[in-house]
Coordinates of C-alpha atoms in Angstrom, one line a residue:
M433 CA 14.6 5.3 -31.3
N434 CA 11.9 3.9 -33.6
S435 CA 9.4 6.6 -34.2
E436 CA 6.6 4.1 -33.8
Y437 CA 7.0 4.4 -30.1
G438 CA 6.7 7.3 -27.7
A439 CA 9.8 9.6 -28.0
R440 CA 11.8 9.9 -24.9
P441 CA 11.5 13.5 -23.5
R442 CA 15.1 14.7 -23.2
V443 CA 14.9 17.4 -20.6
W444 CA 12.5 15.5 -18.3
F445 CA 14.4 12.3 -18.7
A446 CA 17.7 14.0 -17.8
A447 CA 16.1 15.5 -14.7
Y448 CA 14.7 12.1 -13.8
Q449 CA 18.1 10.4 -14.1
L450 CA 19.8 13.1 -12.0
L451 CA 17.1 12.6 -9.3
W452 CA 17.7 8.9 -9.3
H453 CA 21.4 9.3 -8.9
L454 CA 21.0 11.7 -6.0
L455 CA 18.5 9.5 -4.2
L456 CA 20.5 6.3 -4.7
P457 CA 22.1 6.4 -1.3
L458 CA 18.7 6.7 0.3
A459 CA 17.5 3.6 -1.6
F460 CA 20.4 1.6 -0.1
M461 CA 19.7 3.1 3.4
R462 CA 16.1 1.9 3.0
L463 CA 17.3 -1.6 2.3
V464 CA 19.6 -1.4 5.4
W465 CA 16.7 -0.2 7.5
R466 CA 14.5 -3.1 6.3
A467 CA 17.4 -5.5 7.1
R468 CA 16.5 -5.0 10.7
H469 CA 13.7 -7.5 10.1
S470 CA 15.6 -9.8 7.7
F471 CA 19.2 -9.7 6.5
E472 CA 17.9 -11.1 3.2
Y473 CA 17.1 -7.5 2.2
L474 CA 20.9 -7.1 1.7
H475 CA 21.3 -10.2 -0.5
Y476 CA 22.0 -9.7 -4.2
L477 CA 22.8 -6.0 -3.7
P478 CA 24.8 -5.8 -7.0
E479 CA 21.7 -6.9 -8.9
R480 CA 20.1 -3.7 -7.8
L481 CA 22.7 -1.9 -9.9
G482 CA 22.5 -4.1 -12.9
F483 CA 25.6 -6.3 -12.4
G484 CA 26.7 -9.3 -10.5
Y485 CA 24.0 -11.5 -12.1
P486 CA 24.4 -15.2 -12.4
Q487 CA 25.0 -16.8 -15.8
P488 CA 21.7 -16.5 -17.8
I489 CA 20.0 -19.9 -18.1
N490 CA 19.1 -18.9 -21.7
Q491 CA 19.5 -15.7 -23.7
G492 CA 16.2 -15.0 -25.5
A493 CA 14.0 -16.0 -22.6
I494 CA 10.5 -14.5 -21.9
W495 CA 11.1 -11.8 -19.3
I496 CA 8.3 -11.2 -16.8
H497 CA 8.5 -8.5 -14.2
A498 CA 6.4 -9.0 -11.1
V499 CA 7.3 -6.3 -8.6
S500 CA 6.0 -8.0 -5.4
V501 CA 3.8 -10.8 -4.0
G502 CA 0.5 -9.9 -5.6
E503 CA 2.0 -9.4 -9.1
T504 CA 4.0 -12.7 -8.8
R505 CA 0.9 -14.7 -7.9
A506 CA -1.0 -13.0 -10.7
A507 CA 1.6 -14.0 -13.2
Q508 CA 1.5 -17.7 -12.1
T509 CA -0.7 -19.1 -14.8
L510 CA 1.0 -17.0 -17.5
I511 CA 4.4 -18.3 -16.4
E512 CA 3.2 -21.9 -16.2
A513 CA 1.8 -21.6 -19.8
Y514 CA 5.1 -20.4 -21.1
L515 CA 7.0 -23.2 -19.3
A516 CA 4.6 -25.7 -20.8
R517 CA 5.4 -24.4 -24.2
G518 CA 9.1 -25.1 -23.7
E519 CA 10.1 -21.4 -23.1
Y520 CA 12.7 -20.2 -20.7
V521 CA 11.4 -17.6 -18.3
L522 CA 13.3 -14.8 -16.6
L523 CA 11.3 -13.6 -13.6
T524 CA 12.3 -10.3 -12.0
H525 CA 11.1 -8.6 -8.8
M526 CA 11.8 -5.4 -6.8
T527 CA 10.8 -6.7 -3.4
L528 CA 12.2 -9.5 -1.1
N529 CA 8.7 -10.9 -0.5
G530 CA 8.0 -11.0 -4.3
R531 CA 11.3 -13.0 -4.8
R532 CA 10.4 -15.4 -1.9
T533 CA 6.9 -16.0 -3.4
G534 CA 8.4 -16.7 -6.9
A535 CA 10.9 -19.1 -5.4
A536 CA 8.1 -21.0 -3.7
L537 CA 5.7 -21.1 -6.6
F538 CA 8.3 -22.1 -9.2
A539 CA 10.8 -24.2 -7.2
Q540 CA 10.6 -27.1 -9.7
A541 CA 11.2 -24.9 -12.8
I542 CA 14.1 -23.2 -11.0
A543 CA 15.6 -26.5 -10.1
A544 CA 15.2 -27.7 -13.7
G545 CA 16.9 -24.7 -15.1
K546 CA 13.8 -23.4 -16.9
L547 CA 13.2 -20.3 -14.8
Q548 CA 15.6 -17.8 -13.3
Q549 CA 14.9 -15.1 -10.7
V550 CA 16.8 -11.9 -10.3
Y551 CA 16.1 -8.3 -9.1
L552 CA 15.3 -5.7 -11.7
P553 CA 17.8 -3.0 -11.1
Y554 CA 17.0 0.5 -10.0
D555 CA 15.8 2.7 -12.8
L556 CA 19.2 4.1 -13.9
C557 CA 20.2 4.3 -17.5
W558 CA 23.5 2.3 -17.2
A559 CA 21.8 -0.3 -14.9
A560 CA 19.0 -0.9 -17.4
A561 CA 21.5 -1.3 -20.2
S562 CA 23.6 -3.8 -18.3
F563 CA 20.5 -5.8 -17.4
T564 CA 19.3 -6.1 -21.0
R565 CA 22.8 -6.8 -22.3
T566 CA 23.2 -9.6 -19.8
F567 CA 20.0 -11.5 -20.4
K568 CA 19.0 -10.4 -23.9
P569 CA 15.3 -11.4 -23.5
K570 CA 13.2 -11.7 -26.7
L571 CA 10.1 -10.3 -25.1
G572 CA 9.3 -8.3 -21.9
L573 CA 6.0 -8.4 -20.0
L574 CA 5.7 -6.0 -17.1
M575 CA 2.9 -6.8 -14.7
E576 CA 0.0 -4.4 -13.9
T577 CA 1.5 -0.9 -13.2
E578 CA 5.2 -1.3 -13.4
A579 CA 6.0 1.3 -16.0
W580 CA 9.6 2.3 -15.1
P581 CA 10.6 5.1 -17.4
T582 CA 14.3 4.2 -18.0
V583 CA 13.5 0.6 -18.6
V584 CA 10.5 1.3 -20.9
F585 CA 12.3 3.9 -23.0
Y586 CA 15.5 1.9 -23.3
C587 CA 13.6 -1.2 -24.4
A588 CA 11.9 0.9 -27.1
Q589 CA 15.3 2.3 -28.1
I590 CA 16.9 -1.1 -28.7
G591 CA 13.8 -2.7 -30.2
L592 CA 13.0 -5.1 -27.4
P593 CA 9.1 -5.6 -27.5
L594 CA 7.7 -4.6 -24.2
F595 CA 4.1 -5.1 -23.1
L596 CA 2.2 -4.0 -20.0
V597 CA 0.1 -7.0 -19.1
N598 CA -2.8 -7.4 -16.7
A599 CA -2.6 -3.6 -16.8
R600 CA -4.6 -1.4 -14.6
L601 CA -4.7 2.4 -14.3
S602 CA -7.0 4.0 -11.7
E603 CA -8.6 7.4 -12.3
R604 CA -6.2 8.9 -9.7
S605 CA -3.1 7.5 -11.4
A606 CA -4.4 8.6 -14.8
R607 CA -4.7 12.2 -13.5
R608 CA -1.1 12.0 -12.2
V609 CA 0.2 10.8 -15.6
H610 CA -1.7 13.6 -17.3
A611 CA -0.1 16.1 -14.9
F612 CA 3.3 15.2 -16.5
G613 CA 2.0 16.3 -19.9
K614 CA 3.8 14.9 -23.0
A615 CA 6.4 13.2 -20.8
G616 CA 3.7 11.1 -19.0
R617 CA 1.9 10.2 -22.2
A618 CA 5.2 9.3 -24.0
L619 CA 6.0 6.7 -21.3
F620 CA 2.9 4.6 -22.1
Q621 CA 3.1 5.2 -25.8
A622 CA 6.6 3.6 -25.7
F623 CA 5.1 0.2 -24.9
R624 CA 4.6 -2.1 -27.9
G625 CA 1.1 -2.8 -26.5
I626 CA -1.0 -2.7 -23.3
L627 CA -3.2 -5.6 -22.3
A628 CA -5.7 -4.1 -19.9
Q629 CA -7.8 -5.7 -17.3
T630 CA -11.0 -3.8 -17.9
A631 CA -12.7 -1.3 -20.3
F632 CA -12.1 1.4 -17.6
D633 CA -8.4 0.7 -17.7
A634 CA -8.3 0.6 -21.5
E635 CA -10.1 3.9 -21.9
R636 CA -7.6 5.6 -19.5
Y637 CA -4.6 4.2 -21.5
Q638 CA -6.2 5.3 -24.7
S639 CA -6.7 8.8 -23.3
L640 CA -2.9 8.9 -23.0
G641 CA -2.6 8.4 -26.8
V642 CA -1.8 4.6 -26.6
Q643 CA -2.9 3.0 -29.8
N644 CA -2.4 -0.7 -29.2
V645 CA -4.7 -1.4 -26.2
S646 CA -6.6 -4.7 -25.7
I647 CA -9.0 -5.8 -23.0
V648 CA -8.1 -9.2 -21.7
G649 CA -9.5 -9.5 -18.3
N650 CA -7.8 -10.1 -14.9
L651 CA -5.2 -12.8 -14.5
K652 CA -6.1 -13.0 -10.8
F653 CA -9.3 -14.9 -11.7
D654 CA -7.1 -17.7 -13.2
I655 CA -5.0 -18.3 -10.1
P656 CA -5.7 -21.7 -8.6
L657 CA -6.1 -21.9 -4.8
D658 CA -3.7 -24.2 -3.0
P659 CA -5.9 -27.3 -2.4
S660 CA -4.0 -28.2 0.8
L661 CA -4.7 -24.7 2.3
V662 CA -8.4 -24.9 1.1
S663 CA -8.7 -28.2 2.8
Q664 CA -7.2 -26.9 6.1
G665 CA -9.6 -23.9 5.9
K666 CA -12.7 -26.1 5.3
T667 CA -11.7 -28.3 8.2
W668 CA -11.4 -25.3 10.4
Q669 CA -14.8 -23.9 9.2
Q670 CA -16.5 -27.3 9.9
E671 CA -15.2 -27.3 13.4
S672 CA -16.3 -23.7 13.9
H673 CA -19.8 -24.5 12.6
A674 CA -20.0 -27.6 14.8
N675 CA -19.6 -25.2 17.7
Q676 CA -22.1 -22.8 16.1
R677 CA -19.4 -20.2 15.7
L678 CA -19.0 -17.9 12.7
V679 CA -15.6 -16.7 11.5
V680 CA -15.0 -13.2 10.1
C681 CA -11.7 -12.6 8.3
A682 CA -10.4 -9.0 8.1
A683 CA -7.9 -9.6 5.2
S684 CA -4.8 -7.7 4.1
T685 CA -5.5 -4.8 6.5
R686 CA -3.4 -1.7 6.2
E687 CA -2.2 0.8 8.8
G688 CA -5.1 2.6 10.5
E689 CA -7.7 0.0 9.5
E690 CA -7.1 -2.4 12.4
A691 CA -8.1 0.3 14.9
I692 CA -11.4 0.7 13.0
I693 CA -12.0 -3.0 12.8
L694 CA -11.2 -3.6 16.5
Q695 CA -13.5 -0.8 17.6
A696 CA -16.3 -2.2 15.4
W697 CA -15.7 -5.7 16.8
K698 CA -15.8 -4.4 20.4
N699 CA -19.1 -2.6 19.6
L700 CA -20.5 -5.6 18.0
L701 CA -19.8 -8.0 20.9
V702 CA -21.0 -5.5 23.5
T703 CA -24.3 -4.5 21.8
H704 CA -25.4 -7.8 20.3
G705 CA -26.0 -10.8 22.3
F706 CA -24.7 -13.6 20.1
Q707 CA -25.5 -17.1 21.5
V708 CA -22.0 -18.1 20.5
T709 CA -19.4 -15.2 20.0
P710 CA -18.0 -15.1 16.4
L711 CA -14.3 -15.3 15.9
L712 CA -12.4 -12.5 14.2
C713 CA -9.4 -13.5 12.2
L714 CA -7.2 -10.3 11.6
V715 CA -4.6 -10.7 8.9
P716 CA -2.4 -7.6 8.3
R717 CA -1.0 -7.2 4.8
H718 CA 2.6 -6.5 5.7
P719 CA 4.5 -8.9 8.0
E720 CA 6.6 -6.1 9.5
R721 CA 3.4 -4.9 11.2
F722 CA 2.4 -8.2 12.9
A723 CA 4.0 -7.1 16.2
V724 CA 2.3 -3.6 16.1
V725 CA -1.1 -5.1 15.4
A726 CA -0.6 -7.7 18.2
D727 CA 0.0 -4.8 20.6
Q728 CA -3.2 -3.1 19.3
I729 CA -5.3 -6.2 19.9
Q730 CA -3.8 -6.6 23.4
A731 CA -4.6 -3.0 24.3
T732 CA -8.3 -3.6 23.5
G733 CA -8.5 -6.3 26.2
F734 CA -9.5 -9.1 23.7
H735 CA -8.2 -12.6 24.4
F736 CA -6.2 -13.4 21.2
R737 CA -3.8 -15.9 19.9
R738 CA -1.3 -15.7 17.0
R739 CA -1.5 -18.1 14.1
S740 CA 2.2 -18.9 14.6
E741 CA 1.3 -20.3 18.0
W742 CA -1.2 -22.7 16.7
G743 CA -0.6 -26.0 15.0
D744 CA -1.2 -27.1 11.4
I745 CA -4.8 -25.9 11.6
P746 CA -5.7 -22.9 13.7
R747 CA -8.2 -24.5 16.2
P748 CA -11.0 -22.0 16.9
A749 CA -10.9 -22.4 20.7
N750 CA -14.1 -20.9 22.2
E751 CA -12.1 -18.7 24.7
V752 CA -10.3 -16.8 21.9
D753 CA -11.9 -13.7 20.6
I754 CA -9.4 -12.9 17.9
L755 CA -6.9 -14.9 15.9
L756 CA -3.9 -12.8 14.6
G757 CA -3.0 -14.1 11.2
D758 CA 0.8 -13.6 11.4
S759 CA 1.7 -15.9 8.6
M760 CA 2.5 -15.5 4.9
G761 CA 0.9 -17.4 2.0
E762 CA -2.0 -18.8 3.8
M763 CA -4.8 -16.5 2.6
P764 CA -6.7 -19.4 0.8
M765 CA -6.9 -21.1 4.2
Y766 CA -8.3 -18.0 6.0
Y767 CA -10.8 -17.4 3.2
S768 CA -11.9 -21.0 3.1
A769 CA -12.5 -20.9 6.9
A770 CA -14.4 -17.6 6.9
D771 CA -18.1 -17.0 6.6
L772 CA -17.4 -13.3 5.7
V773 CA -14.3 -11.3 4.7
V774 CA -13.8 -7.6 5.4
M775 CA -11.5 -6.5 2.6
G776 CA -8.5 -4.6 3.8
G777 CA -7.3 -1.5 2.0
S778 CA -10.8 -0.4 1.3
L779 CA -11.8 1.1 4.7
L780 CA -9.2 3.9 4.2
P781 CA -8.0 5.3 0.9
F782 CA -5.5 2.6 0.0
G783 CA -7.5 1.4 -3.1
G784 CA -8.5 -2.0 -1.8
Q785 CA -6.8 -5.4 -1.8
N786 CA -7.6 -8.4 -3.9
L787 CA -11.2 -9.5 -3.4
I788 CA -11.0 -12.1 -6.2
E789 CA -9.1 -14.7 -4.2
A790 CA -11.8 -14.5 -1.5
C791 CA -14.6 -15.0 -4.0
A792 CA -12.7 -18.0 -5.5
A793 CA -12.9 -19.6 -2.0
G794 CA -16.6 -18.9 -1.9
C795 CA -16.3 -16.3 0.8
P796 CA -18.7 -13.3 0.8
V797 CA -17.0 -9.9 0.7
L798 CA -17.6 -6.7 2.6
L799 CA -16.0 -3.8 0.9
G800 CA -15.3 -0.3 2.2
E801 CA -15.6 2.9 0.1
H802 CA -12.1 2.8 -1.4
T803 CA -11.8 0.1 -4.1
Y804 CA -10.1 1.9 -7.0
N805 CA -7.4 -0.7 -7.4
F806 CA -10.0 -3.3 -8.2
Q807 CA -12.7 -1.0 -9.6
Q808 CA -14.3 -3.3 -12.2
A809 CA -13.9 -6.5 -10.1
S810 CA -15.6 -4.7 -7.2
L811 CA -18.5 -3.5 -9.3
D812 CA -18.9 -6.9 -10.9
A813 CA -18.8 -8.6 -7.5
L814 CA -21.4 -6.2 -6.1
S815 CA -23.6 -6.7 -9.2
A816 CA -23.3 -10.5 -8.9
G817 CA -24.4 -10.5 -5.2
A818 CA -20.9 -11.8 -4.1
A819 CA -20.1 -8.6 -2.2
K820 CA -21.7 -5.7 -0.3
R821 CA -20.5 -2.2 0.1
L822 CA -20.1 -0.4 3.4
D823 CA -22.1 2.6 2.5
G824 CA -23.6 5.0 5.1
D825 CA -24.2 8.4 6.5
L826 CA -21.3 10.8 6.4
F827 CA -22.0 11.7 10.0
V828 CA -21.6 8.1 11.2
S829 CA -18.1 6.9 12.1
E830 CA -16.5 4.2 10.0
A831 CA -16.4 1.9 13.1
M832 CA -20.1 2.3 13.9
L833 CA -21.0 1.8 10.2
L834 CA -18.9 -1.4 10.2
T835 CA -20.5 -2.6 13.4
E836 CA -24.1 -2.2 12.0
T837 CA -23.2 -3.9 8.7
L838 CA -21.5 -6.8 10.4
R839 CA -24.5 -7.3 12.7
S840 CA -26.8 -7.3 9.7
L841 CA -24.8 -9.9 7.8
L842 CA -23.9 -12.2 10.7
T843 CA -27.5 -12.5 11.8
D844 CA -28.5 -13.6 8.3
T845 CA -26.7 -16.9 7.8
A846 CA -29.1 -17.8 4.9
G847 CA -28.1 -14.6 3.1
L848 CA -24.4 -15.4 3.7
A849 CA -24.9 -18.8 2.0
V850 CA -26.5 -17.1 -1.0
M851 CA -23.6 -14.7 -1.2
S852 CA -21.1 -17.6 -1.0
E853 CA -22.6 -19.3 -4.0
A854 CA -22.7 -16.0 -5.9
A855 CA -19.0 -15.5 -5.1
L856 CA -18.0 -18.9 -6.6
R857 CA -20.1 -18.2 -9.7
F858 CA -18.5 -14.8 -10.1
S859 CA -15.0 -16.0 -9.9
Q860 CA -15.6 -18.8 -12.4
D861 CA -17.4 -16.6 -14.9
H862 CA -14.4 -14.2 -15.1
Q863 CA -11.7 -16.7 -15.8
G864 CA -9.7 -16.9 -19.1
A865 CA -7.4 -13.9 -19.1
T866 CA -4.3 -16.2 -19.5
E867 CA -5.5 -17.5 -22.8
R868 CA -6.6 -14.1 -24.0
I869 CA -3.1 -12.6 -23.2
L870 CA -1.3 -15.4 -25.0
N871 CA -3.6 -15.0 -28.0
A872 CA -3.1 -11.2 -28.1
L873 CA 0.7 -11.7 -28.1
E874 CA 0.5 -14.4 -30.7
Q875 CA -1.4 -12.1 -33.0
S876 CA 1.4 -9.6 -32.5
G877 CA 3.8 -12.3 -33.9
L878 CA 5.7 -12.3 -30.6
N879 CA 4.4 -15.5 -28.9
K880 CA 5.2 -18.4 -31.1
P881 CA 6.0 -21.5 -29.1
R882 CA 9.4 -23.1 -29.3
P883 CA 9.7 -26.6 -30.9
A884 CA 9.3 -29.4 -28.3
L885 CA 12.5 -30.0 -26.3
R886 CA 14.2 -33.3 -26.8
N887 CA 15.5 -35.3 -23.9

């Protein structure tokens, strides 16, 4: 292995490989368990072990690894930039939903033979070797937090340049890495470079001994919203406002948060005499939880409908208290329709979900306490007046605190309008990460565009 990179810790790595081999049957059992919801989980099983891949569209492609939906969407502008340069792209995932999202976003490039999707194999030494031998990418870009030890160390060993892009590292994650001592630090030192979202992230990577760290911003600010979904959402919002009805979207909620939100909504409607009752749009993050959340809503006594039961546009019927957003890929519509979003993942210690997309739609954001996955973006949004934090007394329940904050915001429509304008400015002011990433890679001598392709 080139001494320029972090040296692979032999004892730790051997133990890690042994553990992976012992747990491999459980990994397959997990796929079988998930296949209860969709048999697609069992598709392409050989790829999970590094073989059975289709013929590579081009050896020497740009390899981009986006583990799931969020990372795939974040990589969109970067992938489009490479395709525009005439590069071939190998796009890998670990989850079914990530693969579905990539297939939808890049359908034209896939059909044209310019982009290929496969699963990144489980982190086994022989699987990683088989994967790289099959595709022989010229450059690897792993999105955000995907530092798989076997893949990272093997790429360093064979001299394949590997970068962690749009990289983030929370304080909690940094402490975990430090707990592994030299082994944890060696993992990130094995990257050719790390292109971090924020100064916070860069400082944490540098504390691990990584030398080549750049601050490039967050790719999520560059993601364009689907104009057809935005149009649907705006139509919905106009109809709601014509009926003098406000819409609150609880977006990408996680397990345990729906109970807090539903209790707060019940308190709000009972204690505040709205002339026209606002509509709550509740959108769980994971589709496998749609049925569970529907049961929770029904148990509260609210009159609700599922998005899947509505037509092209979810008509905000006055008799409906709650709309369950049981659809995938429609967040721009929900955000464009909403007057306020309660950001999921932040009410309980999940680290928060992506507030940037909501701001891009001009939707004011209400954040809970836990936003470490989007630390800098949250602080910047709060500073810009695009978001408010759910802060309060330790002796007041989360549901009561949410009730009071919702009442304050929903009775100040002028204030919501100001926040909406601030959200749009905030999202626009932070764009440009795609270009900065391309420039950083070009300065490394690894991002030279191909000559124009001839017909």
